[in-house]
Amino acid sequence: MKVFFSALVLMIGLTTVSFAQKGVLKFKEETHKFGKVPQGTPVTHEFTFTNTGTDPVVLSNVTVSCGCTTPVWSKDPVLPGKTGSVKATFNAAAAGPFNKPVTVFSNTEGGSITLYLNGEVVPKTAAAKSSK
């Protein structure tokens, strides 16, 4: 009977540890709105996050939906309480509205989070008129 109770206590302990909070990404914002962007002008935004969990967070990859967006991210593990970043540059070549997803893959519970860049690319002549 003692063995049974010992095994039960051990299983409960292991289950509790496995459900303990891991690394958690908390971004300051998940969508950045550029507003109107002059055509042919690349724009960059840096998404910053804090690891609010108990384990280090490692960003394994960051993907984008097309070649018009280029990501750069923190490569070193981000310790609990520390900050990291994902920087994305959008090449505003084609006129019109845009909403570009930037998907961040990590060792956190959910495994990924999608950030967004959006705005409207306006022809340079329209941008020049609106700034006067």
mmCIF file of N, CA and C in Angstrom:
data_model
loop_
_atom_site.group_PDB
_atom_site.id
_atom_site.type_symbol
_atom_site.label_atom_id
_atom_site.label_comp_id
_atom_site.label_asym_id
_atom_site.label_seq_id
_atom_site.Cartn_x
_atom_site.Cartn_y
_atom_site.Cartn_z
ATOM 1 N N MET A 1 0.820 -1.187 0.000
ATOM 2 C CA MET A 1 0.000 0.000 0.000
ATOM 3 C C MET A 1 0.869 1.258 0.000
ATOM 4 N N LYS A 2 2.007 1.198 0.738
ATOM 5 C CA LYS A 2 2.920 2.334 0.772
ATOM 6 C C LYS A 2 3.486 2.597 -0.619
ATOM 7 N N VAL A 3 3.761 1.548 -1.353
ATOM 8 C CA VAL A 3 4.309 1.697 -2.707
ATOM 9 C C VAL A 3 3.277 2.377 -3.605
ATOM 10 N N PHE A 4 2.019 1.989 -3.464
ATOM 11 C CA PHE A 4 0.960 2.588 -4.259
ATOM 12 C C PHE A 4 0.860 4.089 -3.987
ATOM 13 N N PHE A 5 0.840 4.484 -2.722
ATOM 14 C CA PHE A 5 0.744 5.894 -2.364
ATOM 15 C C PHE A 5 1.989 6.659 -2.790
ATOM 16 N N SER A 6 3.141 6.049 -2.667
ATOM 17 C CA SER A 6 4.387 6.692 -3.113
ATOM 18 C C SER A 6 4.340 6.931 -4.615
ATOM 19 N N ALA A 7 3.879 5.930 -5.367
ATOM 20 C CA ALA A 7 3.782 6.074 -6.815
ATOM 21 C C ALA A 7 2.760 7.158 -7.177
ATOM 22 N N LEU A 8 1.660 7.213 -6.466
ATOM 23 C CA LEU A 8 0.635 8.216 -6.712
ATOM 24 C C LEU A 8 1.175 9.620 -6.455
ATOM 25 N N VAL A 9 1.869 9.816 -5.363
ATOM 26 C CA VAL A 9 2.462 11.118 -5.032
ATOM 27 C C VAL A 9 3.486 11.508 -6.092
ATOM 28 N N LEU A 10 4.291 10.560 -6.540
ATOM 29 C CA LEU A 10 5.296 10.821 -7.570
ATOM 30 C C LEU A 10 4.624 11.243 -8.878
ATOM 31 N N MET A 11 3.554 10.546 -9.268
ATOM 32 C CA MET A 11 2.857 10.894 -10.503
ATOM 33 C C MET A 11 2.219 12.275 -10.417
ATOM 34 N N ILE A 12 1.628 12.606 -9.282
ATOM 35 C CA ILE A 12 1.031 13.930 -9.112
ATOM 36 C C ILE A 12 2.115 15.000 -9.175
ATOM 37 N N GLY A 13 3.240 14.746 -8.570
ATOM 38 C CA GLY A 13 4.353 15.694 -8.600
ATOM 39 C C GLY A 13 4.871 15.917 -10.013
ATOM 40 N N LEU A 14 5.041 14.850 -10.765
ATOM 41 C CA LEU A 14 5.527 14.974 -12.136
ATOM 42 C C LEU A 14 4.515 15.685 -13.025
ATOM 43 N N THR A 15 3.250 15.402 -12.814
ATOM 44 C CA THR A 15 2.201 16.064 -13.592
ATOM 45 C C THR A 15 2.197 17.556 -13.304
ATOM 46 N N THR A 16 2.341 17.929 -12.054
ATOM 47 C CA THR A 16 2.364 19.338 -11.673
ATOM 48 C C THR A 16 3.545 20.046 -12.320
ATOM 49 N N VAL A 17 4.707 19.421 -12.306
ATOM 50 C CA VAL A 17 5.899 20.015 -12.906
ATOM 51 C C VAL A 17 5.720 20.165 -14.408
ATOM 52 N N SER A 18 5.110 19.174 -15.074
ATOM 53 C CA SER A 18 4.944 19.245 -16.519
ATOM 54 C C SER A 18 3.954 20.337 -16.923
ATOM 55 N N PHE A 19 3.035 20.737 -16.032
ATOM 56 C CA PHE A 19 2.103 21.808 -16.337
ATOM 57 C C PHE A 19 2.589 23.165 -15.828
ATOM 58 N N ALA A 20 3.782 23.210 -15.292
ATOM 59 C CA ALA A 20 4.325 24.472 -14.805
ATOM 60 C C ALA A 20 4.503 25.427 -15.984
ATOM 61 N N GLN A 21 4.441 26.696 -15.681
ATOM 62 C CA GLN A 21 4.558 27.705 -16.727
ATOM 63 C C GLN A 21 5.938 27.648 -17.368
ATOM 64 N N LYS A 22 5.957 27.628 -18.686
ATOM 65 C CA LYS A 22 7.209 27.645 -19.434
ATOM 66 C C LYS A 22 7.492 29.077 -19.824
ATOM 67 N N GLY A 23 8.385 29.246 -20.796
ATOM 68 C CA GLY A 23 8.621 30.586 -21.320
ATOM 69 C C GLY A 23 7.351 31.118 -21.962
ATOM 70 N N VAL A 24 7.064 32.392 -21.752
ATOM 71 C CA VAL A 24 5.858 33.016 -22.293
ATOM 72 C C VAL A 24 6.255 34.328 -22.960
ATOM 73 N N LEU A 25 5.866 34.484 -24.237
ATOM 74 C CA LEU A 25 6.135 35.725 -24.959
ATOM 75 C C LEU A 25 4.985 36.700 -24.737
ATOM 76 N N LYS A 26 5.290 37.888 -24.268
ATOM 77 C CA LYS A 26 4.285 38.939 -24.111
ATOM 78 C C LYS A 26 4.758 40.133 -24.940
ATOM 79 N N PHE A 27 4.146 40.296 -26.134
ATOM 80 C CA PHE A 27 4.516 41.400 -27.016
ATOM 81 C C PHE A 27 3.827 42.680 -26.571
ATOM 82 N N LYS A 28 4.522 43.818 -26.729
ATOM 83 C CA LYS A 28 3.920 45.120 -26.413
ATOM 84 C C LYS A 28 2.755 45.392 -27.344
ATOM 85 N N GLU A 29 2.876 44.947 -28.603
ATOM 86 C CA GLU A 29 1.799 45.067 -29.582
ATOM 87 C C GLU A 29 1.939 43.918 -30.571
ATOM 88 N N GLU A 30 0.816 43.468 -31.110
ATOM 89 C CA GLU A 30 0.843 42.378 -32.083
ATOM 90 C C GLU A 30 0.522 42.862 -33.483
ATOM 91 N N THR A 31 0.085 44.110 -33.615
ATOM 92 C CA THR A 31 -0.178 44.719 -34.919
ATOM 93 C C THR A 31 0.419 46.114 -34.924
ATOM 94 N N HIS A 32 1.134 46.437 -36.010
ATOM 95 C CA HIS A 32 1.663 47.795 -36.166
ATOM 96 C C HIS A 32 1.042 48.407 -37.413
ATOM 97 N N LYS A 33 0.480 49.601 -37.250
ATOM 98 C CA LYS A 33 -0.155 50.307 -38.357
ATOM 99 C C LYS A 33 0.768 51.437 -38.816
ATOM 100 N N PHE A 34 1.275 51.304 -40.047
ATOM 101 C CA PHE A 34 2.150 52.329 -40.603
ATOM 102 C C PHE A 34 1.382 53.542 -41.105
ATOM 103 N N GLY A 35 0.102 53.366 -41.415
ATOM 104 C CA GLY A 35 -0.651 54.450 -42.042
ATOM 105 C C GLY A 35 -0.297 54.501 -43.519
ATOM 106 N N LYS A 36 -0.163 55.703 -44.065
ATOM 107 C CA LYS A 36 0.184 55.855 -45.482
ATOM 108 C C LYS A 36 1.696 55.846 -45.637
ATOM 109 N N VAL A 37 2.175 55.009 -46.572
ATOM 110 C CA VAL A 37 3.606 54.848 -46.821
ATOM 111 C C VAL A 37 3.872 55.219 -48.282
ATOM 112 N N PRO A 38 4.856 56.107 -48.554
ATOM 113 C CA PRO A 38 5.169 56.437 -49.940
ATOM 114 C C PRO A 38 5.693 55.209 -50.699
ATOM 115 N N GLN A 39 5.209 55.019 -51.911
ATOM 116 C CA GLN A 39 5.620 53.891 -52.737
ATOM 117 C C GLN A 39 7.136 53.932 -52.949
ATOM 118 N N GLY A 40 7.758 52.753 -52.877
ATOM 119 C CA GLY A 40 9.201 52.633 -53.079
ATOM 120 C C GLY A 40 10.026 52.927 -51.833
ATOM 121 N N THR A 41 9.368 53.166 -50.714
ATOM 122 C CA THR A 41 10.070 53.481 -49.467
ATOM 123 C C THR A 41 9.914 52.315 -48.487
ATOM 124 N N PRO A 42 11.000 51.588 -48.198
ATOM 125 C CA PRO A 42 10.894 50.508 -47.209
ATOM 126 C C PRO A 42 10.600 51.086 -45.821
ATOM 127 N N VAL A 43 9.775 50.379 -45.055
ATOM 128 C CA VAL A 43 9.461 50.789 -43.689
ATOM 129 C C VAL A 43 9.756 49.619 -42.745
ATOM 130 N N THR A 44 10.219 49.949 -41.552
ATOM 131 C CA THR A 44 10.619 48.926 -40.578
ATOM 132 C C THR A 44 9.936 49.186 -39.248
ATOM 133 N N HIS A 45 9.556 48.083 -38.608
ATOM 134 C CA HIS A 45 9.024 48.177 -37.252
ATOM 135 C C HIS A 45 9.657 47.078 -36.405
ATOM 136 N N GLU A 46 9.964 47.416 -35.165
ATOM 137 C CA GLU A 46 10.528 46.442 -34.232
ATOM 138 C C GLU A 46 9.485 46.100 -33.173
ATOM 139 N N PHE A 47 9.045 44.836 -33.190
ATOM 140 C CA PHE A 47 8.126 44.328 -32.170
ATOM 141 C C PHE A 47 8.985 43.874 -30.994
ATOM 142 N N THR A 48 8.727 44.391 -29.804
ATOM 143 C CA THR A 48 9.488 43.958 -28.631
ATOM 144 C C THR A 48 8.596 43.089 -27.750
ATOM 145 N N PHE A 49 9.230 42.141 -27.088
ATOM 146 C CA PHE A 49 8.496 41.243 -26.197
ATOM 147 C C PHE A 49 9.274 41.042 -24.915
ATOM 148 N N THR A 50 8.558 40.608 -23.895
ATOM 149 C CA THR A 50 9.153 40.241 -22.618
ATOM 150 C C THR A 50 8.834 38.781 -22.356
ATOM 151 N N ASN A 51 9.792 38.045 -21.831
ATOM 152 C CA ASN A 51 9.546 36.662 -21.417
ATOM 153 C C ASN A 51 8.953 36.725 -20.018
ATOM 154 N N THR A 52 7.640 36.508 -19.916
ATOM 155 C CA THR A 52 6.966 36.562 -18.619
ATOM 156 C C THR A 52 6.834 35.187 -17.976
ATOM 157 N N GLY A 53 7.453 34.170 -18.575
ATOM 158 C CA GLY A 53 7.383 32.809 -18.039
ATOM 159 C C GLY A 53 8.530 32.516 -17.094
ATOM 160 N N THR A 54 8.750 31.226 -16.849
ATOM 161 C CA THR A 54 9.775 30.793 -15.897
ATOM 162 C C THR A 54 10.986 30.150 -16.563
ATOM 163 N N ASP A 55 10.888 29.849 -17.862
ATOM 164 C CA ASP A 55 11.995 29.229 -18.594
ATOM 165 C C ASP A 55 12.467 30.163 -19.701
ATOM 166 N N PRO A 56 13.725 29.999 -20.149
ATOM 167 C CA PRO A 56 14.203 30.801 -21.286
ATOM 168 C C PRO A 56 13.374 30.531 -22.541
ATOM 169 N N VAL A 57 13.197 31.560 -23.352
ATOM 170 C CA VAL A 57 12.486 31.449 -24.628
ATOM 171 C C VAL A 57 13.510 31.526 -25.752
ATOM 172 N N VAL A 58 13.371 30.621 -26.720
ATOM 173 C CA VAL A 58 14.234 30.625 -27.895
ATOM 174 C C VAL A 58 13.338 30.775 -29.123
ATOM 175 N N LEU A 59 13.598 31.824 -29.918
ATOM 176 C CA LEU A 59 12.872 31.993 -31.174
ATOM 177 C C LEU A 59 13.591 31.138 -32.210
ATOM 178 N N SER A 60 12.921 30.096 -32.697
ATOM 179 C CA SER A 60 13.557 29.173 -33.629
ATOM 180 C C SER A 60 13.477 29.638 -35.070
ATOM 181 N N ASN A 61 12.421 30.398 -35.426
ATOM 182 C CA ASN A 61 12.266 30.859 -36.799
ATOM 183 C C ASN A 61 11.214 31.959 -36.838
ATOM 184 N N VAL A 62 11.317 32.805 -37.844
ATOM 185 C CA VAL A 62 10.307 33.819 -38.108
ATOM 186 C C VAL A 62 10.027 33.765 -39.602
ATOM 187 N N THR A 63 8.758 33.566 -39.972
ATOM 188 C CA THR A 63 8.415 33.479 -41.388
ATOM 189 C C THR A 63 7.490 34.628 -41.779
ATOM 190 N N VAL A 64 7.542 34.959 -43.070
ATOM 191 C CA VAL A 64 6.701 36.012 -43.630
ATOM 192 C C VAL A 64 5.961 35.459 -44.834
ATOM 193 N N SER A 65 4.933 36.173 -45.281
ATOM 194 C CA SER A 65 4.082 35.651 -46.349
ATOM 195 C C SER A 65 4.630 35.866 -47.748
ATOM 196 N N CYS A 66 5.584 36.795 -47.911
ATOM 197 C CA CYS A 66 6.128 37.040 -49.249
ATOM 198 C C CYS A 66 7.532 37.634 -49.128
ATOM 199 N N GLY A 67 8.186 37.769 -50.268
ATOM 200 C CA GLY A 67 9.538 38.316 -50.297
ATOM 201 C C GLY A 67 9.597 39.812 -50.072
ATOM 202 N N CYS A 68 8.442 40.469 -49.958
ATOM 203 C CA CYS A 68 8.418 41.917 -49.744
ATOM 204 C C CYS A 68 8.666 42.289 -48.279
ATOM 205 N N THR A 69 8.704 41.287 -47.396
ATOM 206 C CA THR A 69 8.923 41.530 -45.971
ATOM 207 C C THR A 69 10.130 40.712 -45.509
ATOM 208 N N THR A 70 11.029 41.366 -44.777
ATOM 209 C CA THR A 70 12.238 40.702 -44.301
ATOM 210 C C THR A 70 12.295 40.761 -42.776
ATOM 211 N N PRO A 71 12.377 39.602 -42.097
ATOM 212 C CA PRO A 71 12.449 39.606 -40.629
ATOM 213 C C PRO A 71 13.882 39.435 -40.107
ATOM 214 N N VAL A 72 14.116 39.998 -38.948
ATOM 215 C CA VAL A 72 15.357 39.804 -38.180
ATOM 216 C C VAL A 72 14.905 39.646 -36.740
ATOM 217 N N TRP A 73 15.472 38.662 -35.998
ATOM 218 C CA TRP A 73 14.988 38.415 -34.645
ATOM 219 C C TRP A 73 16.117 38.071 -33.699
ATOM 220 N N SER A 74 15.811 38.117 -32.397
ATOM 221 C CA SER A 74 16.757 37.775 -31.340
ATOM 222 C C SER A 74 17.137 36.302 -31.468
ATOM 223 N N LYS A 75 18.415 36.022 -31.587
ATOM 224 C CA LYS A 75 18.878 34.645 -31.762
ATOM 225 C C LYS A 75 19.248 33.976 -30.430
ATOM 226 N N ASP A 76 19.627 34.763 -29.448
ATOM 227 C CA ASP A 76 20.018 34.211 -28.141
ATOM 228 C C ASP A 76 18.782 33.910 -27.301
ATOM 229 N N PRO A 77 18.877 32.931 -26.387
ATOM 230 C CA PRO A 77 17.746 32.665 -25.485
ATOM 231 C C PRO A 77 17.399 33.915 -24.677
ATOM 232 N N VAL A 78 16.111 34.151 -24.503
ATOM 233 C CA VAL A 78 15.638 35.298 -23.727
ATOM 234 C C VAL A 78 15.215 34.770 -22.363
ATOM 235 N N LEU A 79 15.956 35.158 -21.347
ATOM 236 C CA LEU A 79 15.721 34.669 -19.992
ATOM 237 C C LEU A 79 14.442 35.256 -19.403
ATOM 238 N N PRO A 80 13.866 34.606 -18.395
ATOM 239 C CA PRO A 80 12.655 35.134 -17.750
ATOM 240 C C PRO A 80 12.863 36.579 -17.283
ATOM 241 N N GLY A 81 11.897 37.429 -17.585
ATOM 242 C CA GLY A 81 11.971 38.832 -17.198
ATOM 243 C C GLY A 81 12.729 39.716 -18.173
ATOM 244 N N LYS A 82 13.413 39.136 -19.131
ATOM 245 C CA LYS A 82 14.208 39.905 -20.096
ATOM 246 C C LYS A 82 13.411 40.136 -21.370
ATOM 247 N N THR A 83 13.941 41.008 -22.232
ATOM 248 C CA THR A 83 13.244 41.352 -23.466
ATOM 249 C C THR A 83 14.023 40.911 -24.697
ATOM 250 N N GLY A 84 13.302 40.756 -25.789
ATOM 251 C CA GLY A 84 13.869 40.435 -27.091
ATOM 252 C C GLY A 84 13.065 41.177 -28.140
ATOM 253 N N SER A 85 13.393 40.942 -29.418
ATOM 254 C CA SER A 85 12.671 41.664 -30.455
ATOM 255 C C SER A 85 12.602 40.885 -31.757
ATOM 256 N N VAL A 86 11.629 41.285 -32.559
ATOM 257 C CA VAL A 86 11.463 40.813 -33.929
ATOM 258 C C VAL A 86 11.310 42.077 -34.759
ATOM 259 N N LYS A 87 12.240 42.281 -35.679
ATOM 260 C CA LYS A 87 12.201 43.463 -36.532
ATOM 261 C C LYS A 87 11.786 43.015 -37.928
ATOM 262 N N ALA A 88 10.828 43.724 -38.527
ATOM 263 C CA ALA A 88 10.350 43.385 -39.857
ATOM 264 C C ALA A 88 10.386 44.623 -40.741
ATOM 265 N N THR A 89 10.958 44.444 -41.942
ATOM 266 C CA THR A 89 11.019 45.524 -42.921
ATOM 267 C C THR A 89 10.134 45.157 -44.101
ATOM 268 N N PHE A 90 9.233 46.074 -44.456
ATOM 269 C CA PHE A 90 8.322 45.884 -45.577
ATOM 270 C C PHE A 90 8.765 46.789 -46.711
ATOM 271 N N ASN A 91 8.966 46.201 -47.903
ATOM 272 C CA ASN A 91 9.340 46.959 -49.082
ATOM 273 C C ASN A 91 8.064 47.414 -49.774
ATOM 274 N N ALA A 92 7.759 48.685 -49.658
ATOM 275 C CA ALA A 92 6.502 49.236 -50.158
ATOM 276 C C ALA A 92 6.580 49.508 -51.659
ATOM 277 N N ALA A 93 6.655 48.454 -52.461
ATOM 278 C CA ALA A 93 6.818 48.613 -53.905
ATOM 279 C C ALA A 93 5.498 48.808 -54.632
ATOM 280 N N ALA A 94 4.479 48.052 -54.277
ATOM 281 C CA ALA A 94 3.202 48.110 -54.992
ATOM 282 C C ALA A 94 2.197 48.968 -54.229
ATOM 283 N N ALA A 95 1.514 49.856 -54.956
ATOM 284 C CA ALA A 95 0.520 50.729 -54.331
ATOM 285 C C ALA A 95 -0.697 49.926 -53.888
ATOM 286 N N GLY A 96 -1.310 50.371 -52.797
ATOM 287 C CA GLY A 96 -2.512 49.721 -52.288
ATOM 288 C C GLY A 96 -2.367 49.357 -50.826
ATOM 289 N N PRO A 97 -3.471 48.909 -50.217
ATOM 290 C CA PRO A 97 -3.424 48.516 -48.801
ATOM 291 C C PRO A 97 -2.646 47.214 -48.623
ATOM 292 N N PHE A 98 -2.048 47.056 -47.449
ATOM 293 C CA PHE A 98 -1.326 45.817 -47.149
ATOM 294 C C PHE A 98 -1.582 45.393 -45.715
ATOM 295 N N ASN A 99 -1.524 44.081 -45.485
ATOM 296 C CA ASN A 99 -1.633 43.481 -44.159
ATOM 297 C C ASN A 99 -0.730 42.254 -44.183
ATOM 298 N N LYS A 100 0.492 42.406 -43.718
ATOM 299 C CA LYS A 100 1.504 41.359 -43.830
ATOM 300 C C LYS A 100 1.691 40.617 -42.508
ATOM 301 N N PRO A 101 1.467 39.304 -42.511
ATOM 302 C CA PRO A 101 1.700 38.512 -41.299
ATOM 303 C C PRO A 101 3.181 38.185 -41.119
ATOM 304 N N VAL A 102 3.611 38.190 -39.877
ATOM 305 C CA VAL A 102 4.966 37.803 -39.486
ATOM 306 C C VAL A 102 4.777 36.757 -38.389
ATOM 307 N N THR A 103 5.073 35.498 -38.697
ATOM 308 C CA THR A 103 4.821 34.419 -37.746
ATOM 309 C C THR A 103 6.102 34.056 -37.005
ATOM 310 N N VAL A 104 6.035 34.093 -35.682
ATOM 311 C CA VAL A 104 7.183 33.843 -34.804
ATOM 312 C C VAL A 104 7.028 32.450 -34.193
ATOM 313 N N PHE A 105 8.018 31.583 -34.423
ATOM 314 C CA PHE A 105 8.023 30.234 -33.864
ATOM 315 C C PHE A 105 9.013 30.178 -32.704
ATOM 316 N N SER A 106 8.569 29.549 -31.597
ATOM 317 C CA SER A 106 9.420 29.494 -30.406
ATOM 318 C C SER A 106 9.131 28.232 -29.611
ATOM 319 N N ASN A 107 9.848 28.081 -28.508
ATOM 320 C CA ASN A 107 9.670 26.924 -27.628
ATOM 321 C C ASN A 107 8.622 27.180 -26.542
ATOM 322 N N THR A 108 7.724 28.129 -26.761
ATOM 323 C CA THR A 108 6.672 28.424 -25.783
ATOM 324 C C THR A 108 5.527 27.427 -25.901
ATOM 325 N N GLU A 109 4.581 27.501 -24.996
ATOM 326 C CA GLU A 109 3.457 26.557 -24.951
ATOM 327 C C GLU A 109 2.708 26.474 -26.267
ATOM 328 N N GLY A 110 2.310 27.604 -26.851
ATOM 329 C CA GLY A 110 1.565 27.603 -28.108
ATOM 330 C C GLY A 110 2.433 27.318 -29.320
ATOM 331 N N GLY A 111 3.708 27.581 -29.216
ATOM 332 C CA GLY A 111 4.644 27.300 -30.299
ATOM 333 C C GLY A 111 4.803 28.407 -31.317
ATOM 334 N N SER A 112 3.749 29.209 -31.547
ATOM 335 C CA SER A 112 3.882 30.301 -32.513
ATOM 336 C C SER A 112 2.879 31.412 -32.199
ATOM 337 N N ILE A 113 3.204 32.585 -32.713
ATOM 338 C CA ILE A 113 2.322 33.747 -32.615
ATOM 339 C C ILE A 113 2.491 34.531 -33.906
ATOM 340 N N THR A 114 1.405 35.107 -34.396
ATOM 341 C CA THR A 114 1.474 35.883 -35.631
ATOM 342 C C THR A 114 1.299 37.362 -35.322
ATOM 343 N N LEU A 115 2.248 38.145 -35.824
ATOM 344 C CA LEU A 115 2.232 39.597 -35.705
ATOM 345 C C LEU A 115 1.827 40.153 -37.069
ATOM 346 N N TYR A 116 1.370 41.402 -37.117
ATOM 347 C CA TYR A 116 0.929 41.970 -38.391
ATOM 348 C C TYR A 116 1.477 43.372 -38.613
ATOM 349 N N LEU A 117 1.850 43.637 -39.862
ATOM 350 C CA LEU A 117 2.206 44.969 -40.334
ATOM 351 C C LEU A 117 1.109 45.373 -41.304
ATOM 352 N N ASN A 118 0.528 46.556 -41.123
ATOM 353 C CA ASN A 118 -0.464 46.972 -42.106
ATOM 354 C C ASN A 118 -0.399 48.464 -42.350
ATOM 355 N N GLY A 119 -1.033 48.857 -43.438
ATOM 356 C CA GLY A 119 -1.056 50.249 -43.854
ATOM 357 C C GLY A 119 -1.483 50.335 -45.296
ATOM 358 N N GLU A 120 -1.129 51.458 -45.919
ATOM 359 C CA GLU A 120 -1.459 51.659 -47.326
ATOM 360 C C GLU A 120 -0.276 52.296 -48.029
ATOM 361 N N VAL A 121 0.138 51.663 -49.129
ATOM 362 C CA VAL A 121 1.199 52.226 -49.963
ATOM 363 C C VAL A 121 0.532 53.164 -50.957
ATOM 364 N N VAL A 122 0.982 54.424 -50.952
ATOM 365 C CA VAL A 122 0.422 55.425 -51.865
ATOM 366 C C VAL A 122 1.502 55.845 -52.872
ATOM 367 N N PRO A 123 1.094 56.143 -54.112
ATOM 368 C CA PRO A 123 2.075 56.612 -55.094
ATOM 369 C C PRO A 123 2.820 57.825 -54.559
ATOM 370 N N LYS A 124 4.099 57.976 -54.938
ATOM 371 C CA LYS A 124 4.913 59.071 -54.390
ATOM 372 C C LYS A 124 4.285 60.434 -54.632
ATOM 373 N N THR A 125 3.644 60.633 -55.763
ATOM 374 C CA THR A 125 3.027 61.936 -56.036
ATOM 375 C C THR A 125 1.914 62.222 -55.047
ATOM 376 N N ALA A 126 1.112 61.220 -54.689
ATOM 377 C CA ALA A 126 0.043 61.408 -53.696
ATOM 378 C C ALA A 126 0.625 61.654 -52.321
ATOM 379 N N ALA A 127 1.712 60.969 -51.997
ATOM 380 C CA ALA A 127 2.353 61.152 -50.691
ATOM 381 C C ALA A 127 2.934 62.551 -50.562
ATOM 382 N N ALA A 128 3.509 63.059 -51.642
ATOM 383 C CA ALA A 128 4.088 64.396 -51.621
ATOM 384 C C ALA A 128 3.004 65.444 -51.441
ATOM 385 N N LYS A 129 1.857 65.266 -52.089
ATOM 386 C CA LYS A 129 0.742 66.212 -51.957
ATOM 387 C C LYS A 129 0.169 66.218 -50.539
ATOM 388 N N SER A 130 0.074 65.025 -49.918
ATOM 389 C CA SER A 130 -0.522 64.953 -48.576
ATOM 390 C C SER A 130 0.392 65.502 -47.501
ATOM 391 N N SER A 131 1.707 65.603 -47.766
ATOM 392 C CA SER A 131 2.632 66.110 -46.747
ATOM 393 C C SER A 131 2.739 67.632 -46.787
ATOM 394 N N LYS A 132 2.169 68.256 -47.840
ATOM 395 C CA LYS A 132 2.256 69.736 -47.949
ATOM 396 C C LYS A 132 1.158 70.406 -47.183
#
